[in-house]
Amino acid sequence: MSSPEIASISWGQMKVKGCSTTYKDCKVWPGGSRTWDWRETGTDHSPGVQPADLEEVVKKGVKTLVIGRGMSEALQVPSSTVEYLKKNGIDVVVLQTEKAVAEYNALAAQGVKVGGVFHSTC
């Protein structure tokens, strides 16, 4: 099962190929995607992305996880979150969201089992 291409990204809007939903923030993995609702884990820009935000994508068997920090990189990614991924044998890439989407799409096109969590505003 391949990771779905992110068809478009702009401020506050993301589209995943093959999905009719327009996301603000989203999670993607081989075979699927859904809204990334920060309220589920109490996430905020600081301290930022928590392991709990990533568990669902990690459980999908990804080898690489790309984190988009927002258009202005306001979303923090603490070292504890990066360590959580590394301990699970997952490569992690943390970038500004537009760059993160480009990296994610490139990896998906190469057939890498890649997942991502992307913040499409600040």
Short mmCIF file of C-alpha atoms in Angstrom, two decimals:
data_model
loop_
_atom_site.label_atom_id
_atom_site.label_comp_id
_atom_site.label_asym_id
_atom_site.label_seq_id
_atom_site.Cartn_x
_atom_site.Cartn_y
_atom_site.Cartn_z
CA MET A 1 0.00 0.00 0.00
CA SER A 2 1.46 3.34 -1.01
CA SER A 3 1.41 6.69 0.77
CA PRO A 4 -1.08 9.10 -0.83
CA GLU A 5 0.26 12.15 -2.64
CA ILE A 6 -0.53 15.53 -1.15
CA ALA A 7 -2.16 17.25 -4.11
CA SER A 8 -2.02 20.83 -2.82
CA ILE A 9 -1.01 22.97 0.14
CA SER A 10 -1.86 26.60 0.84
CA TRP A 11 -2.50 28.64 3.99
CA GLY A 12 -5.11 26.73 5.99
CA GLN A 13 -5.88 24.17 3.27
CA MET A 14 -4.45 20.82 2.26
CA LYS A 15 -5.78 18.32 -0.27
CA VAL A 16 -4.74 14.66 -0.40
CA LYS A 17 -5.05 12.89 -3.75
CA GLY A 18 -8.01 10.52 -3.78
CA CYS A 19 -9.68 12.17 -0.77
CA SER A 20 -12.59 14.63 -1.03
CA THR A 21 -11.86 16.25 2.36
CA THR A 22 -10.02 19.58 2.57
CA TYR A 23 -7.83 19.54 5.66
CA LYS A 24 -6.42 22.36 7.78
CA ASP A 25 -3.97 20.08 9.56
CA CYS A 26 -3.66 16.46 8.52
CA LYS A 27 -2.07 13.09 9.14
CA VAL A 28 -1.17 10.82 6.21
CA TRP A 29 0.15 7.27 6.05
CA PRO A 30 0.32 4.41 3.55
CA GLY A 31 -3.27 3.92 2.45
CA GLY A 32 -4.94 6.81 4.25
CA SER A 33 -5.29 10.25 5.74
CA ARG A 34 -7.40 12.13 8.24
CA THR A 35 -7.74 15.46 10.03
CA TRP A 36 -5.07 16.13 12.66
CA ASP A 37 -7.18 17.50 15.52
CA TRP A 38 -4.79 18.98 18.10
CA ARG A 39 -7.53 18.90 20.76
CA GLU A 40 -7.28 15.09 20.88
CA THR A 41 -3.89 15.33 22.63
CA GLY A 42 -3.88 18.89 23.96
CA THR A 43 -1.22 19.95 21.46
CA ASP A 44 -0.34 23.61 21.04
CA HIS A 45 2.39 25.49 19.15
CA SER A 46 4.59 25.20 22.24
CA PRO A 47 5.79 22.73 23.42
CA GLY A 48 4.52 21.38 20.10
CA VAL A 49 4.16 17.95 18.51
CA GLN A 50 3.88 15.18 21.10
CA PRO A 51 4.49 11.45 20.67
CA ALA A 52 0.72 10.99 21.18
CA ASP A 53 0.15 13.01 17.98
CA LEU A 54 2.29 10.52 16.05
CA GLU A 55 1.29 7.14 17.53
CA GLU A 56 -1.48 6.52 15.01
CA VAL A 57 0.85 7.09 12.05
CA VAL A 58 3.69 5.10 13.66
CA LYS A 59 1.32 2.12 14.08
CA LYS A 60 0.77 2.11 10.31
CA GLY A 61 4.32 0.78 9.87
CA VAL A 62 5.97 3.87 8.39
CA LYS A 63 9.75 3.91 7.93
CA THR A 64 9.96 7.71 7.67
CA LEU A 65 7.78 10.37 9.25
CA VAL A 66 7.73 13.95 7.94
CA ILE A 67 6.58 16.73 10.27
CA GLY A 68 5.44 20.05 8.82
CA ARG A 69 5.94 22.83 11.38
CA GLY A 70 3.61 25.35 9.71
CA MET A 71 4.07 28.03 7.09
CA SER A 72 6.04 30.24 9.50
CA GLU A 73 7.43 27.29 11.51
CA ALA A 74 5.51 28.30 14.65
CA LEU A 75 4.83 24.67 15.62
CA GLN A 76 7.58 23.31 17.84
CA VAL A 77 8.96 19.76 17.71
CA PRO A 78 10.64 18.90 21.03
CA SER A 79 13.67 16.61 21.08
CA SER A 80 11.66 14.08 23.12
CA THR A 81 9.32 13.63 20.14
CA VAL A 82 12.25 13.09 17.74
CA GLU A 83 13.73 10.57 20.21
CA TYR A 84 10.40 8.73 20.41
CA LEU A 85 10.47 8.22 16.63
CA LYS A 86 14.13 7.19 16.56
CA LYS A 87 13.53 4.65 19.35
CA ASN A 88 10.83 3.14 17.15
CA GLY A 89 13.31 2.85 14.24
CA ILE A 90 11.68 5.64 12.24
CA ASP A 91 13.59 8.29 10.31
CA VAL A 92 12.23 11.76 11.02
CA VAL A 93 12.28 14.87 8.84
CA VAL A 94 11.18 18.20 10.34
CA LEU A 95 10.67 21.10 7.92
CA GLN A 96 8.59 24.18 7.14
CA THR A 97 5.26 22.79 5.87
CA GLU A 98 5.61 23.53 2.14
CA LYS A 99 9.10 22.00 2.15
CA ALA A 100 7.82 19.09 4.27
CA VAL A 101 5.04 18.37 1.76
CA ALA A 102 7.56 18.40 -1.12
CA GLU A 103 9.84 15.99 0.79
CA TYR A 104 6.92 13.74 1.74
CA ASN A 105 5.66 13.61 -1.88
CA ALA A 106 9.18 12.84 -3.16
CA LEU A 107 9.56 9.96 -0.68
CA ALA A 108 6.06 8.64 -1.47
CA ALA A 109 6.86 8.73 -5.21
CA GLN A 110 9.97 6.62 -4.51
CA GLY A 111 7.78 4.02 -2.80
CA VAL A 112 9.04 4.75 0.73
CA LYS A 113 6.60 3.81 3.51
CA VAL A 114 6.27 7.43 4.58
CA GLY A 115 3.81 9.13 6.87
CA GLY A 116 3.36 12.73 7.83
CA VAL A 117 1.73 15.23 10.10
CA PHE A 118 1.29 18.69 8.65
CA HIS A 119 0.23 22.06 10.09
CA SER A 120 -0.99 24.36 7.30
CA THR A 121 -1.16 27.74 9.03
CA CYS A 122 1.33 29.65 11.21
#
